[in-house]
C-alpha cells in the first residue's frame, strides 16, 4: 500500500470537512494509507483551549491513532511554537519549530512506517520543513486561502509559504484570484473546491427538531465558521426586513453573535455533527453565505455553495469574486449574487425553492464533486512521477 502524509491546519475530526479531509479520504480508497497531521500543538494552547490541548498532548505521546479506514492521525507537540508573538514569529522559529518536539520526529516517522512515503501533501505552511524528517516521492502544496490577508499569523508566515511553493512538485490554488499571485515562483494549477455529493444524498432525511415549530415557514440556513468575515450588519438587516422568515445559524462562532440573540426569528444552533448537516440543508428553503467583501474574501471559494446545491437548496451569496468565476458560463442557476444588503434581503423575501431548482442545483453539485477533483489530482501525480511535468 502506498503511503501519504497530510499536513493540515485542522484536526481530522473537525466539525467541518474541508478540502484536505475529502482528498485524504478519497486517496485512502485508492490504495493509500494516510497519516494525518493536525496543527502542531504546544504549551501556549493550554491557555486558549484546555480540552483540546490535553487531547492533542495525549495524541502527541501516542502512536498514530486510527480514525478511519486506512487513515491515522497524529499531532506533534513542539517546545518552540511558531506563533504571532515576538520572537516566536521569526523565520528561524518557523524553520526549527518541528526540530524541538517532545519526540524525535524522524524516528517517529520511521517507526510508524512513513519515513519514506509516496506523497507529502502540505496545506499548512507550518509544515514547510517537514521534508527534513521524511523522504517523499512527490510534494503537493494546496493553497486553500490567501494567508497574507489573515490576521493572527506569524509575521514571517508568507516567507514559509513561498519556500513551500518553491519545493513543491505540484502546486494547487483553489481560487482563480490566486493564479497569478505567486506565478513568478511557480505556475499553479487551478483546483476548485467541491462537495461530497454522495454524503448529501439520502433515501430519507430526518426533520431537525429545531425546525418543528416552523414547518410551514420559510427557513433560511447558514452553515459554516462565524469569524471576522461574517457580515453581521447585513444579516441583521435581513432579519429585520424579513420578520416572517426563520433564520438558522450552524457553526462555531469566533465573534460575538449577541446582536442577533434578541430576534425571535433567529436561531443560533452552534456546532452540529457533519453527518447531520444534510438534514438541516434538505429541509431549509434557502442557503446563505453572508460574507463581507474585502481582500480576504476575494480569494474564498466557499465549499458551502456546492453543499447547499447538493441538497437542492437555492443560495444567496454576497458579491464574492470566486462565486462569479464559478458561475461565469452557467445560465439560470438558482444561485443569487447580491450587490448589497438591500438586494440580499430582497432575494430572501422573493426566492422560493422549486423542484426544477433542486434538479439543476444537484446536477451542478455532482459535476463539482470531490470525486471529480480527485481525478485531476491522481492524473497530476501520475504525470509527475512519469516525468511529464
mmCIF file of C-alpha atoms in Angstrom:
data_model
loop_
_atom_site.group_PDB
_atom_site.id
_atom_site.type_symbol
_atom_site.label_atom_id
_atom_site.label_comp_id
_atom_site.label_asym_id
_atom_site.label_seq_id
_atom_site.Cartn_x
_atom_site.Cartn_y
_atom_site.Cartn_z
ATOM 1 C CA UNK A 1 0.000 0.000 0.000
ATOM 2 C CA UNK A 2 1.249 3.489 -0.866
ATOM 3 C CA UNK A 3 1.916 5.934 1.976
ATOM 4 C CA UNK A 4 0.861 9.594 2.155
ATOM 5 C CA UNK A 5 1.190 12.256 4.840
ATOM 6 C CA UNK A 6 -1.356 15.076 5.015
ATOM 7 C CA UNK A 7 -0.060 18.107 6.949
ATOM 8 C CA UNK A 8 -3.104 20.178 7.805
ATOM 9 C CA UNK A 9 -4.229 23.085 9.962
ATOM 10 C CA UNK A 10 -7.227 21.146 11.260
ATOM 11 C CA UNK A 11 -7.935 18.015 13.248
ATOM 12 C CA UNK A 12 -9.328 15.072 11.322
ATOM 13 C CA UNK A 13 -12.482 15.156 13.465
ATOM 14 C CA UNK A 14 -13.068 18.868 12.798
ATOM 15 C CA UNK A 15 -16.804 19.743 12.752
ATOM 16 C CA UNK A 16 -16.255 20.997 9.204
ATOM 17 C CA UNK A 17 -14.882 18.767 6.493
ATOM 18 C CA UNK A 18 -12.630 20.876 4.300
ATOM 19 C CA UNK A 19 -10.860 20.002 1.071
ATOM 20 C CA UNK A 20 -7.954 18.182 2.709
ATOM 21 C CA UNK A 21 -10.340 15.899 4.595
ATOM 22 C CA UNK A 22 -12.018 14.829 1.376
ATOM 23 C CA UNK A 23 -8.798 14.351 -0.588
ATOM 24 C CA UNK A 24 -7.340 12.239 2.222
ATOM 25 C CA UNK A 25 -10.490 10.118 2.384
ATOM 26 C CA UNK A 26 -10.593 9.591 -1.378
ATOM 27 C CA UNK A 27 -6.898 8.713 -1.628
ATOM 28 C CA UNK A 28 -7.375 6.244 1.237
ATOM 29 C CA UNK A 29 -9.892 4.499 -1.033
ATOM 30 C CA UNK A 30 -7.405 4.456 -3.903
ATOM 31 C CA UNK A 31 -4.619 2.434 -2.335
ATOM 32 C CA UNK A 32 -3.031 4.968 0.033
ATOM 33 C CA UNK A 33 -2.518 4.659 3.759
ATOM 34 C CA UNK A 34 -2.810 8.179 5.179
ATOM 35 C CA UNK A 35 -1.090 9.759 8.167
ATOM 36 C CA UNK A 36 -2.993 12.930 9.042
ATOM 37 C CA UNK A 37 -1.033 15.569 10.961
ATOM 38 C CA UNK A 38 -3.016 18.099 12.997
ATOM 39 C CA UNK A 39 -1.780 21.624 13.610
ATOM 40 C CA UNK A 40 1.305 21.293 15.874
ATOM 41 C CA UNK A 41 0.356 21.937 19.478
ATOM 42 C CA UNK A 42 2.311 23.470 22.347
ATOM 43 C CA UNK A 43 2.045 24.662 25.935
ATOM 44 C CA UNK A 44 0.773 28.023 24.665
ATOM 45 C CA UNK A 45 -2.529 26.422 23.636
ATOM 46 C CA UNK A 46 -3.230 25.330 27.214
ATOM 47 C CA UNK A 47 -4.374 28.887 27.899
ATOM 48 C CA UNK A 48 -6.613 29.032 24.820
ATOM 49 C CA UNK A 49 -8.464 25.713 24.917
ATOM 50 C CA UNK A 50 -7.607 23.300 27.724
ATOM 51 C CA UNK A 51 -9.830 20.487 26.463
ATOM 52 C CA UNK A 52 -8.243 20.426 23.006
ATOM 53 C CA UNK A 53 -4.795 20.969 24.479
ATOM 54 C CA UNK A 54 -4.990 17.785 26.568
ATOM 55 C CA UNK A 55 -6.451 15.838 23.650
ATOM 56 C CA UNK A 56 -3.616 16.945 21.348
ATOM 57 C CA UNK A 57 -0.980 16.423 24.029
ATOM 58 C CA UNK A 58 -2.127 12.844 24.614
ATOM 59 C CA UNK A 59 -2.066 12.230 20.864
ATOM 60 C CA UNK A 60 1.479 13.620 20.631
ATOM 61 C CA UNK A 61 2.729 10.947 23.055
ATOM 62 C CA UNK A 62 0.971 8.013 21.402
ATOM 63 C CA UNK A 63 1.322 6.010 18.230
ATOM 64 C CA UNK A 64 -0.751 7.264 15.283
ATOM 65 C CA UNK A 65 -4.415 6.776 16.132
ATOM 66 C CA UNK A 66 -6.697 5.100 13.615
ATOM 67 C CA UNK A 67 -9.546 7.481 12.766
ATOM 68 C CA UNK A 68 -10.926 5.966 9.555
ATOM 69 C CA UNK A 69 -10.264 3.138 7.126
ATOM 70 C CA UNK A 70 -6.582 3.464 6.119
ATOM 71 C CA UNK A 71 -6.324 6.848 7.895
ATOM 72 C CA UNK A 72 -4.287 7.530 11.046
ATOM 73 C CA UNK A 73 -3.893 10.763 12.993
ATOM 74 C CA UNK A 74 -1.019 12.320 14.911
ATOM 75 C CA UNK A 75 -0.341 15.715 16.488
ATOM 76 C CA UNK A 76 3.262 16.912 17.027
ATOM 77 C CA UNK A 77 3.990 18.743 20.288
ATOM 78 C CA UNK A 78 6.639 21.446 19.961
ATOM 79 C CA UNK A 79 8.529 23.302 22.677
ATOM 80 C CA UNK A 80 9.174 26.105 20.165
ATOM 81 C CA UNK A 81 5.722 27.213 18.940
ATOM 82 C CA UNK A 82 5.603 29.257 15.759
ATOM 83 C CA UNK A 83 3.028 31.935 16.629
ATOM 84 C CA UNK A 84 2.390 35.668 16.281
ATOM 85 C CA UNK A 85 4.308 36.660 19.423
ATOM 86 C CA UNK A 86 7.807 38.067 19.091
ATOM 87 C CA UNK A 87 10.341 36.489 18.848
ATOM 88 C CA UNK A 88 8.329 33.315 18.144
ATOM 89 C CA UNK A 89 7.090 34.706 14.813
ATOM 90 C CA UNK A 90 10.527 34.688 13.170
ATOM 91 C CA UNK A 91 11.538 32.649 10.147
ATOM 92 C CA UNK A 92 14.111 30.930 12.375
ATOM 93 C CA UNK A 93 11.341 29.588 14.615
ATOM 94 C CA UNK A 94 9.265 28.630 11.579
ATOM 95 C CA UNK A 95 12.170 26.580 10.221
ATOM 96 C CA UNK A 96 13.053 24.903 13.519
ATOM 97 C CA UNK A 97 9.760 24.520 15.370
ATOM 98 C CA UNK A 98 9.425 20.838 14.440
ATOM 99 C CA UNK A 99 13.029 20.147 15.465
ATOM 100 C CA UNK A 100 12.160 20.763 19.125
ATOM 101 C CA UNK A 101 9.286 18.374 19.712
ATOM 102 C CA UNK A 102 8.591 16.088 22.653
ATOM 103 C CA UNK A 103 9.784 13.210 20.490
ATOM 104 C CA UNK A 104 12.249 12.900 17.631
ATOM 105 C CA UNK A 105 10.038 13.221 14.562
ATOM 106 C CA UNK A 106 12.427 11.463 12.204
ATOM 107 C CA UNK A 107 12.493 8.394 14.442
ATOM 108 C CA UNK A 108 8.741 8.662 14.933
ATOM 109 C CA UNK A 109 8.017 8.661 11.188
ATOM 110 C CA UNK A 110 10.485 5.811 10.592
ATOM 111 C CA UNK A 111 8.881 3.644 13.290
ATOM 112 C CA UNK A 112 5.375 4.476 12.083
ATOM 113 C CA UNK A 113 6.318 3.397 8.564
ATOM 114 C CA UNK A 114 6.249 6.848 6.954
ATOM 115 C CA UNK A 115 9.965 7.653 6.862
ATOM 116 C CA UNK A 116 9.786 7.081 3.119
ATOM 117 C CA UNK A 117 6.416 7.942 1.635
ATOM 118 C CA UNK A 118 4.877 8.294 -1.799
ATOM 119 C CA UNK A 119 3.148 11.607 -1.195
ATOM 120 C CA UNK A 120 3.602 14.577 1.111
ATOM 121 C CA UNK A 121 0.503 16.803 0.945
ATOM 122 C CA UNK A 122 1.062 20.113 2.755
ATOM 123 C CA UNK A 123 -1.644 22.752 3.053
ATOM 124 C CA UNK A 124 -0.319 24.270 6.292
ATOM 125 C CA UNK A 125 2.942 26.234 5.759
ATOM 126 C CA UNK A 126 3.922 25.499 9.374
ATOM 127 C CA UNK A 127 4.904 22.119 7.921
ATOM 128 C CA UNK A 128 7.087 23.592 5.159
ATOM 129 C CA UNK A 129 10.176 21.852 6.559
ATOM 130 C CA UNK A 130 8.508 18.502 7.176
ATOM 131 C CA UNK A 131 10.715 17.063 4.439
ATOM 132 C CA UNK A 132 13.616 17.248 6.910
ATOM 133 C CA UNK A 133 12.076 14.248 8.651
ATOM 134 C CA UNK A 134 10.638 12.198 5.782
ATOM 135 C CA UNK A 135 11.606 11.390 2.223
ATOM 136 C CA UNK A 136 8.801 11.742 -0.282
ATOM 137 C CA UNK A 137 8.485 10.936 -3.971
ATOM 138 C CA UNK A 138 6.110 13.853 -4.510
ATOM 139 C CA UNK A 139 5.272 17.028 -2.561
ATOM 140 C CA UNK A 140 1.929 18.735 -3.154
ATOM 141 C CA UNK A 141 1.066 22.157 -1.788
ATOM 142 C CA UNK A 142 -2.606 23.105 -1.881
ATOM 143 C CA UNK A 143 -3.262 26.781 -1.187
ATOM 144 C CA UNK A 144 -6.831 26.939 0.079
ATOM 145 C CA UNK A 145 -6.730 30.571 1.215
ATOM 146 C CA UNK A 146 -4.715 33.737 0.771
ATOM 147 C CA UNK A 147 -2.887 33.618 4.098
ATOM 148 C CA UNK A 148 -1.402 37.082 3.502
ATOM 149 C CA UNK A 149 -4.848 38.519 4.312
ATOM 150 C CA UNK A 150 -5.300 36.656 7.614
ATOM 151 C CA UNK A 151 -4.758 38.347 10.959
ATOM 152 C CA UNK A 152 -3.092 36.445 13.780
ATOM 153 C CA UNK A 153 -0.436 34.621 11.765
ATOM 154 C CA UNK A 154 3.329 34.967 12.354
ATOM 155 C CA UNK A 155 4.873 37.919 10.510
ATOM 156 C CA UNK A 156 7.146 35.575 8.530
ATOM 157 C CA UNK A 157 4.356 33.155 7.610
ATOM 158 C CA UNK A 158 4.287 34.126 3.936
ATOM 159 C CA UNK A 159 8.054 33.589 3.711
ATOM 160 C CA UNK A 160 7.414 29.994 4.727
ATOM 161 C CA UNK A 161 4.649 29.597 2.178
ATOM 162 C CA UNK A 162 6.888 30.949 -0.592
ATOM 163 C CA UNK A 163 9.504 28.357 0.326
ATOM 164 C CA UNK A 164 6.824 25.678 0.326
ATOM 165 C CA UNK A 165 5.754 26.715 -3.172
ATOM 166 C CA UNK A 166 9.378 26.526 -4.339
ATOM 167 C CA UNK A 167 9.923 22.994 -3.060
ATOM 168 C CA UNK A 168 6.538 21.560 -4.077
ATOM 169 C CA UNK A 169 6.360 19.325 -7.138
ATOM 170 C CA UNK A 170 2.679 20.108 -7.697
ATOM 171 C CA UNK A 171 1.137 23.382 -6.545
ATOM 172 C CA UNK A 172 -2.634 23.953 -6.444
ATOM 173 C CA UNK A 173 -4.741 27.038 -5.739
ATOM 174 C CA UNK A 174 -8.469 26.905 -5.035
ATOM 175 C CA UNK A 175 -9.189 30.447 -6.253
ATOM 176 C CA UNK A 176 -8.625 31.960 -9.680
ATOM 177 C CA UNK A 177 -7.612 35.211 -7.986
ATOM 178 C CA UNK A 178 -4.562 33.357 -6.629
ATOM 179 C CA UNK A 179 -3.436 32.050 -10.022
ATOM 180 C CA UNK A 180 -1.143 34.995 -10.732
ATOM 181 C CA UNK A 181 -0.159 35.944 -7.197
ATOM 182 C CA UNK A 182 2.894 33.695 -6.933
ATOM 183 C CA UNK A 183 3.206 32.561 -10.534
ATOM 184 C CA UNK A 184 6.662 34.162 -10.787
ATOM 185 C CA UNK A 185 7.869 31.437 -8.403
ATOM 186 C CA UNK A 186 5.927 28.529 -9.870
ATOM 187 C CA UNK A 187 2.860 28.329 -12.062
ATOM 188 C CA UNK A 188 -0.016 26.837 -10.054
ATOM 189 C CA UNK A 189 -2.820 24.571 -11.184
ATOM 190 C CA UNK A 190 -6.398 25.649 -10.524
ATOM 191 C CA UNK A 191 -8.208 23.091 -8.356
ATOM 192 C CA UNK A 192 -11.556 24.478 -7.252
ATOM 193 C CA UNK A 193 -13.298 23.390 -4.083
ATOM 194 C CA UNK A 194 -16.153 20.925 -4.371
ATOM 195 C CA UNK A 195 -18.509 18.826 -2.274
ATOM 196 C CA UNK A 196 -19.021 15.286 -1.072
ATOM 197 C CA UNK A 197 -22.090 14.867 -3.248
ATOM 198 C CA UNK A 198 -22.895 11.357 -2.024
ATOM 199 C CA UNK A 199 -22.852 12.485 1.621
ATOM 200 C CA UNK A 200 -25.788 14.795 0.934
ATOM 201 C CA UNK A 201 -27.874 12.205 -0.945
ATOM 202 C CA UNK A 202 -30.044 10.076 1.348
ATOM 203 C CA UNK A 203 -33.042 7.824 0.895
ATOM 204 C CA UNK A 204 -34.741 9.753 3.683
ATOM 205 C CA UNK A 205 -33.851 12.804 5.745
ATOM 206 C CA UNK A 206 -34.592 13.373 9.419
ATOM 207 C CA UNK A 207 -36.560 16.534 10.106
ATOM 208 C CA UNK A 208 -34.458 18.597 12.567
ATOM 209 C CA UNK A 209 -36.169 19.067 15.909
ATOM 210 C CA UNK A 210 -35.203 22.762 15.860
ATOM 211 C CA UNK A 211 -37.418 23.165 12.763
ATOM 212 C CA UNK A 212 -40.522 21.545 14.266
ATOM 213 C CA UNK A 213 -42.289 24.778 15.292
ATOM 214 C CA UNK A 214 -41.567 26.350 11.917
ATOM 215 C CA UNK A 215 -42.521 23.597 9.492
ATOM 216 C CA UNK A 216 -44.758 25.835 7.355
ATOM 217 C CA UNK A 217 -42.492 28.907 7.481
ATOM 218 C CA UNK A 218 -39.620 29.863 5.183
ATOM 219 C CA UNK A 219 -36.356 28.666 6.695
ATOM 220 C CA UNK A 220 -33.026 30.289 5.804
ATOM 221 C CA UNK A 221 -29.852 28.443 6.792
ATOM 222 C CA UNK A 222 -26.225 29.363 7.272
ATOM 223 C CA UNK A 223 -23.697 26.598 7.923
ATOM 224 C CA UNK A 224 -20.040 27.423 8.456
ATOM 225 C CA UNK A 225 -17.474 29.169 10.588
ATOM 226 C CA UNK A 226 -18.525 32.510 12.043
ATOM 227 C CA UNK A 227 -15.490 34.754 12.076
ATOM 228 C CA UNK A 228 -14.329 38.237 11.109
ATOM 229 C CA UNK A 229 -15.542 37.747 7.526
ATOM 230 C CA UNK A 230 -19.160 37.093 8.625
ATOM 231 C CA UNK A 231 -21.279 40.172 7.808
ATOM 232 C CA UNK A 232 -23.373 40.683 10.931
ATOM 233 C CA UNK A 233 -24.737 44.026 9.767
ATOM 234 C CA UNK A 234 -26.040 42.523 6.539
ATOM 235 C CA UNK A 235 -27.628 39.591 8.338
ATOM 236 C CA UNK A 236 -29.174 41.843 10.992
ATOM 237 C CA UNK A 237 -30.744 43.971 8.259
ATOM 238 C CA UNK A 238 -32.124 40.869 6.506
ATOM 239 C CA UNK A 239 -33.552 39.530 9.765
ATOM 240 C CA UNK A 240 -35.314 42.820 10.500
ATOM 241 C CA UNK A 241 -36.709 43.108 6.969
ATOM 242 C CA UNK A 242 -37.980 39.510 6.933
ATOM 243 C CA UNK A 243 -39.700 39.029 10.270
ATOM 244 C CA UNK A 244 -41.792 36.144 8.947
ATOM 245 C CA UNK A 245 -38.674 34.200 7.885
ATOM 246 C CA UNK A 246 -36.815 31.921 10.320
ATOM 247 C CA UNK A 247 -33.000 32.150 10.266
ATOM 248 C CA UNK A 248 -30.919 29.198 11.488
ATOM 249 C CA UNK A 249 -27.173 29.539 12.088
ATOM 250 C CA UNK A 250 -24.949 26.475 12.470
ATOM 251 C CA UNK A 251 -21.245 26.589 13.245
ATOM 252 C CA UNK A 252 -18.641 27.601 15.816
ATOM 253 C CA UNK A 253 -18.568 31.337 16.423
ATOM 254 C CA UNK A 254 -15.300 33.173 16.962
ATOM 255 C CA UNK A 255 -17.071 36.519 17.066
ATOM 256 C CA UNK A 256 -19.978 37.561 19.282
ATOM 257 C CA UNK A 257 -23.484 36.988 17.950
ATOM 258 C CA UNK A 258 -25.145 38.910 20.780
ATOM 259 C CA UNK A 259 -26.529 41.462 18.315
ATOM 260 C CA UNK A 260 -28.745 38.709 16.851
ATOM 261 C CA UNK A 261 -29.859 36.940 20.003
ATOM 262 C CA UNK A 262 -32.888 39.096 20.825
ATOM 263 C CA UNK A 263 -34.582 38.459 17.472
ATOM 264 C CA UNK A 264 -37.326 35.858 17.733
ATOM 265 C CA UNK A 265 -36.736 34.665 14.177
ATOM 266 C CA UNK A 266 -33.025 33.925 14.707
ATOM 267 C CA UNK A 267 -31.919 30.514 15.996
ATOM 268 C CA UNK A 268 -28.230 30.117 16.833
ATOM 269 C CA UNK A 269 -27.636 26.366 16.999
ATOM 270 C CA UNK A 270 -23.859 26.204 17.457
ATOM 271 C CA UNK A 271 -21.880 23.196 16.216
ATOM 272 C CA UNK A 272 -23.586 20.219 14.645
ATOM 273 C CA UNK A 273 -22.150 16.881 13.550
ATOM 274 C CA UNK A 274 -21.188 16.748 9.875
ATOM 275 C CA UNK A 275 -23.356 13.659 9.371
ATOM 276 C CA UNK A 276 -26.432 15.668 10.435
ATOM 277 C CA UNK A 277 -25.828 18.696 8.205
ATOM 278 C CA UNK A 278 -27.688 17.202 5.183
ATOM 279 C CA UNK A 279 -30.880 17.086 7.266
ATOM 280 C CA UNK A 280 -30.713 20.790 8.083
ATOM 281 C CA UNK A 281 -29.929 21.694 4.482
ATOM 282 C CA UNK A 282 -32.556 19.479 2.878
ATOM 283 C CA UNK A 283 -35.385 20.927 4.965
ATOM 284 C CA UNK A 284 -34.297 24.543 4.565
ATOM 285 C CA UNK A 285 -35.683 26.768 1.828
ATOM 286 C CA UNK A 286 -32.625 28.917 1.197
ATOM 287 C CA UNK A 287 -28.936 28.750 1.982
ATOM 288 C CA UNK A 288 -26.983 31.934 2.604
ATOM 289 C CA UNK A 289 -23.319 32.927 2.516
ATOM 290 C CA UNK A 290 -23.296 36.419 4.096
ATOM 291 C CA UNK A 291 -19.596 37.260 3.866
ATOM 292 C CA UNK A 292 -18.083 40.718 3.916
ATOM 293 C CA UNK A 293 -16.408 41.763 0.699
ATOM 294 C CA UNK A 294 -12.755 42.500 1.420
ATOM 295 C CA UNK A 295 -9.245 41.411 0.460
ATOM 296 C CA UNK A 296 -9.590 38.164 2.411
ATOM 297 C CA UNK A 297 -12.880 37.010 0.885
ATOM 298 C CA UNK A 298 -11.760 37.966 -2.637
ATOM 299 C CA UNK A 299 -9.985 34.606 -2.785
ATOM 300 C CA UNK A 300 -12.512 32.494 -0.864
ATOM 301 C CA UNK A 301 -14.118 29.683 -2.843
ATOM 302 C CA UNK A 302 -16.947 28.636 -0.483
ATOM 303 C CA UNK A 303 -17.457 24.888 -0.117
ATOM 304 C CA UNK A 304 -20.939 25.550 1.250
ATOM 305 C CA UNK A 305 -22.045 26.822 -2.158
ATOM 306 C CA UNK A 306 -21.604 23.297 -3.529
ATOM 307 C CA UNK A 307 -23.010 21.617 -0.402
ATOM 308 C CA UNK A 308 -26.220 23.675 -0.387
ATOM 309 C CA UNK A 309 -26.538 22.796 -4.071
ATOM 310 C CA UNK A 310 -26.061 19.085 -3.345
ATOM 311 C CA UNK A 311 -29.214 19.274 -1.224
ATOM 312 C CA UNK A 312 -31.050 21.204 -3.931
ATOM 313 C CA UNK A 313 -31.185 24.436 -1.938
ATOM 314 C CA UNK A 314 -31.012 27.823 -3.736
ATOM 315 C CA UNK A 315 -28.251 30.019 -2.336
ATOM 316 C CA UNK A 316 -27.918 33.756 -1.790
ATOM 317 C CA UNK A 317 -24.349 34.978 -1.562
ATOM 318 C CA UNK A 318 -22.679 38.357 -1.310
ATOM 319 C CA UNK A 319 -20.751 39.635 -4.315
ATOM 320 C CA UNK A 320 -17.764 37.309 -3.966
ATOM 321 C CA UNK A 321 -15.379 37.224 -6.893
ATOM 322 C CA UNK A 322 -14.821 33.461 -6.832
ATOM 323 C CA UNK A 323 -18.551 32.735 -6.914
ATOM 324 C CA UNK A 324 -18.832 34.912 -10.015
ATOM 325 C CA UNK A 325 -15.974 32.931 -11.589
ATOM 326 C CA UNK A 326 -17.716 29.647 -10.734
ATOM 327 C CA UNK A 327 -20.982 30.749 -12.333
ATOM 328 C CA UNK A 328 -19.337 32.527 -15.271
ATOM 329 C CA UNK A 329 -20.557 30.233 -18.053
ATOM 330 C CA UNK A 330 -23.670 28.879 -16.354
ATOM 331 C CA UNK A 331 -27.172 30.101 -17.141
ATOM 332 C CA UNK A 332 -30.292 30.157 -14.989
ATOM 333 C CA UNK A 333 -28.536 28.843 -11.897
ATOM 334 C CA UNK A 334 -30.616 29.261 -8.710
ATOM 335 C CA UNK A 335 -27.640 30.945 -7.037
ATOM 336 C CA UNK A 336 -28.128 34.648 -6.433
ATOM 337 C CA UNK A 337 -25.316 37.167 -6.023
ATOM 338 C CA UNK A 338 -26.408 40.214 -4.028
ATOM 339 C CA UNK A 339 -24.628 43.528 -4.578
ATOM 340 C CA UNK A 340 -25.637 44.980 -1.190
ATOM 341 C CA UNK A 341 -27.672 44.262 1.941
ATOM 342 C CA UNK A 342 -30.907 45.509 0.361
ATOM 343 C CA UNK A 343 -30.628 43.129 -2.582
ATOM 344 C CA UNK A 344 -29.604 40.302 -0.239
ATOM 345 C CA UNK A 345 -32.711 40.866 1.889
ATOM 346 C CA UNK A 346 -34.970 41.191 -1.152
ATOM 347 C CA UNK A 347 -33.723 37.859 -2.503
ATOM 348 C CA UNK A 348 -34.620 36.230 0.816
ATOM 349 C CA UNK A 349 -38.096 37.672 0.504
ATOM 350 C CA UNK A 350 -38.694 36.743 -3.139
ATOM 351 C CA UNK A 351 -36.839 33.471 -3.844
ATOM 352 C CA UNK A 352 -38.636 30.189 -3.263
ATOM 353 C CA UNK A 353 -37.281 26.678 -3.763
ATOM 354 C CA UNK A 354 -38.782 24.668 -6.621
ATOM 355 C CA UNK A 355 -38.320 21.092 -7.804
ATOM 356 C CA UNK A 356 -36.693 22.353 -11.004
ATOM 357 C CA UNK A 357 -34.258 24.477 -8.971
ATOM 358 C CA UNK A 358 -33.318 21.439 -6.920
ATOM 359 C CA UNK A 359 -32.709 19.338 -10.024
ATOM 360 C CA UNK A 360 -30.443 21.982 -11.581
ATOM 361 C CA UNK A 361 -28.516 22.518 -8.353
ATOM 362 C CA UNK A 362 -27.955 18.830 -7.701
ATOM 363 C CA UNK A 363 -26.598 18.359 -11.205
ATOM 364 C CA UNK A 364 -24.262 21.335 -10.645
ATOM 365 C CA UNK A 365 -23.065 19.857 -7.334
ATOM 366 C CA UNK A 366 -22.471 16.408 -8.800
ATOM 367 C CA UNK A 367 -20.368 17.936 -11.577
ATOM 368 C CA UNK A 368 -18.325 19.711 -8.888
ATOM 369 C CA UNK A 369 -17.866 16.797 -6.504
ATOM 370 C CA UNK A 370 -14.598 15.914 -4.783
ATOM 371 C CA UNK A 371 -14.755 12.674 -6.798
ATOM 372 C CA UNK A 372 -14.305 14.769 -9.945
ATOM 373 C CA UNK A 373 -11.490 16.792 -8.354
ATOM 374 C CA UNK A 374 -9.528 13.720 -7.236
ATOM 375 C CA UNK A 375 -9.377 12.507 -10.846
ATOM 376 C CA UNK A 376 -7.283 15.573 -11.683
ATOM 377 C CA UNK A 377 -5.074 15.079 -8.612
ATOM 378 C CA UNK A 378 -4.356 11.425 -9.433
ATOM 379 C CA UNK A 379 -3.640 12.329 -13.055
ATOM 380 C CA UNK A 380 -1.219 15.074 -11.967
ATOM 381 C CA UNK A 381 0.593 12.734 -9.561
ATOM 382 C CA UNK A 382 0.949 10.093 -12.277
ATOM 383 C CA UNK A 383 2.204 12.681 -14.783
ATOM 384 C CA UNK A 384 4.788 13.983 -12.324
ATOM 385 C CA UNK A 385 6.065 10.501 -11.498
ATOM 386 C CA UNK A 386 6.245 9.658 -15.206
ATOM 387 C CA UNK A 387 8.318 12.768 -15.818
ATOM 388 C CA UNK A 388 5.644 14.525 -17.873
ATOM 389 C CA UNK A 389 5.856 17.690 -15.760
#
